[in-house]
JSON list of C-alpha atoms in Angstrom, two decimals:
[
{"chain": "A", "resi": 1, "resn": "UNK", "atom": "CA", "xyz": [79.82, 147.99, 145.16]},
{"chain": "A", "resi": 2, "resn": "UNK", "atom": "CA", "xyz": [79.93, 151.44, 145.70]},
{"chain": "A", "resi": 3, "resn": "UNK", "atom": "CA", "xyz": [80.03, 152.29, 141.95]},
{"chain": "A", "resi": 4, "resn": "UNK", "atom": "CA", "xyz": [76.92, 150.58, 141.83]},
{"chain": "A", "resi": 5, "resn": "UNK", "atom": "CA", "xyz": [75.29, 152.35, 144.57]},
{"chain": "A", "resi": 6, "resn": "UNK", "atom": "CA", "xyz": [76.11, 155.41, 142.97]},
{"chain": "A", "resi": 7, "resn": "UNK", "atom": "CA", "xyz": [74.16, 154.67, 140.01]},
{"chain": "A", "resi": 8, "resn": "UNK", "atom": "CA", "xyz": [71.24, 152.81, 141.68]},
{"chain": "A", "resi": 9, "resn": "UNK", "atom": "CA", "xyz": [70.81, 155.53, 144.45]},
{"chain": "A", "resi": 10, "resn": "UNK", "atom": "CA", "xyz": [69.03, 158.15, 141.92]},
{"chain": "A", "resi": 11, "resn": "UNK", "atom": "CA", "xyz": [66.74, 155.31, 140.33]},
{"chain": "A", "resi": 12, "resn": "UNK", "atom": "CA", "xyz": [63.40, 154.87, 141.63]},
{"chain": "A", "resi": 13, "resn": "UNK", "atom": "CA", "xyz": [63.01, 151.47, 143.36]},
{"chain": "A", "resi": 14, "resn": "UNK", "atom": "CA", "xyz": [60.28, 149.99, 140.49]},
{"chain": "A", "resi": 15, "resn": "UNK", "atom": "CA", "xyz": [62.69, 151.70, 137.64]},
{"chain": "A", "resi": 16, "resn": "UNK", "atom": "CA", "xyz": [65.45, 149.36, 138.72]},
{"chain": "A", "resi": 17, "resn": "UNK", "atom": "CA", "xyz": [63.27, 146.30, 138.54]},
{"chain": "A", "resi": 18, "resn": "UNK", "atom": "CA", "xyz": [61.56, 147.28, 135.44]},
{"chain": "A", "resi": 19, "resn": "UNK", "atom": "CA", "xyz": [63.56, 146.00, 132.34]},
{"chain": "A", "resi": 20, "resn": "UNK", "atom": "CA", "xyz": [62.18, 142.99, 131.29]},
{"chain": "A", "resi": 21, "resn": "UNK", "atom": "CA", "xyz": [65.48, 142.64, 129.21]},
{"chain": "A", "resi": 22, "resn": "UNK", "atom": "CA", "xyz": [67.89, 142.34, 131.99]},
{"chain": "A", "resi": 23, "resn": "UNK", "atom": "CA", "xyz": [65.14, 139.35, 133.64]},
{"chain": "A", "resi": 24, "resn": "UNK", "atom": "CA", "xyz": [65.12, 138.02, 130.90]},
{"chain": "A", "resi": 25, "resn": "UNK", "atom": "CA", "xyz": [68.97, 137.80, 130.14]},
{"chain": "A", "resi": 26, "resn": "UNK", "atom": "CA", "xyz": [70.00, 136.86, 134.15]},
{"chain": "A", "resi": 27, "resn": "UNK", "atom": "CA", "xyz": [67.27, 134.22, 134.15]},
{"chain": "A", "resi": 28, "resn": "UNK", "atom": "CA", "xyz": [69.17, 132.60, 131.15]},
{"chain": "A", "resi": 29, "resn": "UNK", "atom": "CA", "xyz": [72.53, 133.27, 132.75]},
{"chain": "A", "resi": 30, "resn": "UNK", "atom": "CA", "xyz": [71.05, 131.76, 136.39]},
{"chain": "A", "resi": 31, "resn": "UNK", "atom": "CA", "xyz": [69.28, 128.77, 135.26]},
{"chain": "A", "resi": 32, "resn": "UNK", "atom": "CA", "xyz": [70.11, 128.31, 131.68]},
{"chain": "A", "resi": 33, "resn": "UNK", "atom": "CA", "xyz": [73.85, 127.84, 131.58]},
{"chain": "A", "resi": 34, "resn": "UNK", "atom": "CA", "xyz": [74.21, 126.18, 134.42]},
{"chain": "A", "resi": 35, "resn": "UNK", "atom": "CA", "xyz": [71.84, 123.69, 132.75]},
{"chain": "A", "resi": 36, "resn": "UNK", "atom": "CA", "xyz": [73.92, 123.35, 130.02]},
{"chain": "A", "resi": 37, "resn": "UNK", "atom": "CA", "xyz": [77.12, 122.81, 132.01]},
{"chain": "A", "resi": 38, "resn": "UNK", "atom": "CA", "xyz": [75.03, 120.14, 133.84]},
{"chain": "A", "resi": 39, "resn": "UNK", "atom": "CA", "xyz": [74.31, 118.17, 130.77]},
{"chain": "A", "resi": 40, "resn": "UNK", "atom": "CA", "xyz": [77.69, 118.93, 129.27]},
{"chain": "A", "resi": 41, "resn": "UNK", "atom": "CA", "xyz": [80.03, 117.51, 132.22]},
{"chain": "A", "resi": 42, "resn": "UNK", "atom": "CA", "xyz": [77.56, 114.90, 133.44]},
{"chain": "A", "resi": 43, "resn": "UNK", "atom": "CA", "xyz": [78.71, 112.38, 131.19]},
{"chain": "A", "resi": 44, "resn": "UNK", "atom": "CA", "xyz": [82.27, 112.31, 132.36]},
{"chain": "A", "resi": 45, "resn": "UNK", "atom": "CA", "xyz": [81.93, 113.21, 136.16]},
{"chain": "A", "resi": 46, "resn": "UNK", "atom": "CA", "xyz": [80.03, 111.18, 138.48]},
{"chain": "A", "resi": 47, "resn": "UNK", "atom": "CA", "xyz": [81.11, 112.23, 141.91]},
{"chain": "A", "resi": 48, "resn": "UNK", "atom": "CA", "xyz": [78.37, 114.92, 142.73]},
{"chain": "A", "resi": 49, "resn": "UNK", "atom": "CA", "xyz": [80.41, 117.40, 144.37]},
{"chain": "A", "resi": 50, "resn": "UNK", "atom": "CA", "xyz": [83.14, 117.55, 141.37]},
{"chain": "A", "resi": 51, "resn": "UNK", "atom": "CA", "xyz": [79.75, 117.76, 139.42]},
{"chain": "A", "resi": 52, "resn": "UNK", "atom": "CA", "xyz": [78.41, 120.17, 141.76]},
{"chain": "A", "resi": 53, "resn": "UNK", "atom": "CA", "xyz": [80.80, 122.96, 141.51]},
{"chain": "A", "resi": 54, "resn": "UNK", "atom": "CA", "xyz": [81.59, 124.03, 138.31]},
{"chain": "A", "resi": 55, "resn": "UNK", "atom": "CA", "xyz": [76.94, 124.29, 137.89]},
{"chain": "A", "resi": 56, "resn": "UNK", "atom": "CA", "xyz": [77.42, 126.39, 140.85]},
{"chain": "A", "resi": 57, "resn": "UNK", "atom": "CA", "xyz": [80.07, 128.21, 139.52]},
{"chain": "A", "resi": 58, "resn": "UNK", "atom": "CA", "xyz": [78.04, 128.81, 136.70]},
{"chain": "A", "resi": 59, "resn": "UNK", "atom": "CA", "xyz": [75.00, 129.60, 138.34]},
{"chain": "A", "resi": 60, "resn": "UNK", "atom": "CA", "xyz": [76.94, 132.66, 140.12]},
{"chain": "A", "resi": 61, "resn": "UNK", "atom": "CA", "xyz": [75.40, 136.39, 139.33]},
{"chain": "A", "resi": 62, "resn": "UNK", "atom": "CA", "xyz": [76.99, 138.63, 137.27]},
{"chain": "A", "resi": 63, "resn": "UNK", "atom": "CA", "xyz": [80.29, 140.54, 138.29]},
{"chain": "A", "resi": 64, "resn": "UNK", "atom": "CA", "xyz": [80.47, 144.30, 139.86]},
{"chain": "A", "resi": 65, "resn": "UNK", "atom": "CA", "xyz": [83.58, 144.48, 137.24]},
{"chain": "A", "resi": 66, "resn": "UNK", "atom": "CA", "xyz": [80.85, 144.86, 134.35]},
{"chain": "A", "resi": 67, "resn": "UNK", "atom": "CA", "xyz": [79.95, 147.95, 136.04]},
{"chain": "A", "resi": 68, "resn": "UNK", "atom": "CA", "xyz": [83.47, 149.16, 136.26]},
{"chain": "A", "resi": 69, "resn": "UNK", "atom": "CA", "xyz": [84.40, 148.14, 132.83]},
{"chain": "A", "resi": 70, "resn": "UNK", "atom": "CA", "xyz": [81.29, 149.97, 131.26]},
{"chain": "A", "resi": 71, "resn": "UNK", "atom": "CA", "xyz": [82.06, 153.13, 133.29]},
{"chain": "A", "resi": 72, "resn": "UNK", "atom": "CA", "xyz": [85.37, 152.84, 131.97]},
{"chain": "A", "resi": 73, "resn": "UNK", "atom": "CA", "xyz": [84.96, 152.30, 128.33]},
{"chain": "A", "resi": 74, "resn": "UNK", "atom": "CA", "xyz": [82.07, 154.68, 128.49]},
{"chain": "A", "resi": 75, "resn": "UNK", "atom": "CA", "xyz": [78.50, 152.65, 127.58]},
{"chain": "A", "resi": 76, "resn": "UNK", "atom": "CA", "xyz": [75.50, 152.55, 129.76]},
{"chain": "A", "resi": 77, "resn": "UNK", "atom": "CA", "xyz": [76.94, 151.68, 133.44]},
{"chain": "A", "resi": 78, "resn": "UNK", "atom": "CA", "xyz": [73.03, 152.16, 134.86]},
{"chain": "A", "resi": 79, "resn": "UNK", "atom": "CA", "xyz": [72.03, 149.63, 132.81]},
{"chain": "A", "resi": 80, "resn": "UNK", "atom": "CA", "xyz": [74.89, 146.88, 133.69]},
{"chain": "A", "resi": 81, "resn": "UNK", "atom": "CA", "xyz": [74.55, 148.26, 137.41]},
{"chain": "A", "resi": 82, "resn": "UNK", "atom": "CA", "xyz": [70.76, 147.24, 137.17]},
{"chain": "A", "resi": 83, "resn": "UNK", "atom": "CA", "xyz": [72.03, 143.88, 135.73]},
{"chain": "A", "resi": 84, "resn": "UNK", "atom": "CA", "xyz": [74.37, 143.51, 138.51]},
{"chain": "A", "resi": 85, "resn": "UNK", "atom": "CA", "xyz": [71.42, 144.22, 141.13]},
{"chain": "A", "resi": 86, "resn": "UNK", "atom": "CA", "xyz": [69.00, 141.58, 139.34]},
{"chain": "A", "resi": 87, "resn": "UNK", "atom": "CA", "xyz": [71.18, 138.94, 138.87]},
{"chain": "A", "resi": 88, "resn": "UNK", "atom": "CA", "xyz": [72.25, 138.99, 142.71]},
{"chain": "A", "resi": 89, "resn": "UNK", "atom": "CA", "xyz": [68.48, 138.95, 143.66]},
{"chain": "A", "resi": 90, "resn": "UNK", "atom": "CA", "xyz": [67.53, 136.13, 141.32]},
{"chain": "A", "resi": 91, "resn": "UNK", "atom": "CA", "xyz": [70.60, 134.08, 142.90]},
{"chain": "A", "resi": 92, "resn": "UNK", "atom": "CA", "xyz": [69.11, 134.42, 146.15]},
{"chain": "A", "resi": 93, "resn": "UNK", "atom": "CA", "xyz": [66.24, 131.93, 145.01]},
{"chain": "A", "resi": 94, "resn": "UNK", "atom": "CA", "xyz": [68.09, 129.93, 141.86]},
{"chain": "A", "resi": 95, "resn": "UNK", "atom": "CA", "xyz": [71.80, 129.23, 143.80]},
{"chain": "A", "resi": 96, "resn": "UNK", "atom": "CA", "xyz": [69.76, 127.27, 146.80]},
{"chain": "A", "resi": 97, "resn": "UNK", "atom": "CA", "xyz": [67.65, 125.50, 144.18]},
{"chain": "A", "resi": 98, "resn": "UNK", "atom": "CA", "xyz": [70.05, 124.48, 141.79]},
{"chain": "A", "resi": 99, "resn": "UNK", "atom": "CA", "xyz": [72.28, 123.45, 145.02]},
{"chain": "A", "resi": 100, "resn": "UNK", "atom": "CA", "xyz": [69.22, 121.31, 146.17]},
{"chain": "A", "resi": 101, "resn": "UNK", "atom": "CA", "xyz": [69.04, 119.42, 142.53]},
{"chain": "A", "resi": 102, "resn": "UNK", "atom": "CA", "xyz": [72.44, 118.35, 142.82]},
{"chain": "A", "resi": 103, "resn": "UNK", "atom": "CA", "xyz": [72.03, 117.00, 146.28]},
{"chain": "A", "resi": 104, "resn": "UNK", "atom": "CA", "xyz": [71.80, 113.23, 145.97]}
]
């Protein structure tokens, strides 16, 4: 987390939540996929919470290692630590909705 401080901390506030791109792309990764995995294991679970946790697993934001592994291998680490910061505000609103769908 502090890695991605470090590369947020220059960034104007509205720079960080400009790139469509990266709304785009943790929008599909927050509601999208977790979708699929719904439709996919729904047919062979039917206890909700067994069906419950692998959507939620896949409705998790992205990892702080993608920051780490970009700074590492050497490709854009401001733009995966403004992925990072996205997807973990997006999961604020999607986790506790996609948690109230699979209520019963």
């Amino acid at each position: 987390m502090i890695v991605i401080g470090t590369f947020l901390a220059p960034l104007p506030f509205f720079e960080m939540l400009s790139d469509t791109r990266i709304w785009i792309i943790s929008s599909i990764r927050l509601l999208a996929i977790p979708a699929v995995v719904f439709l996919l294991i729904s047919p062979f679970v039917h206890d909700p919470l067994l069906l419950g946790i692998p959507v939620l697993l896949a409705a998790m934001p992205v990892a702080a290692n993608t920051v780490l592994l970009s700074e590492e291998y050497g490709v854009n680490a401001e733009l995966a630590s403004k992925g990072v910061f996205i997807s973990t505000l997006l999961s604020l609103v999607t986790i506790p909705l996609i948690s109230i769908f699979l209520l019963p």
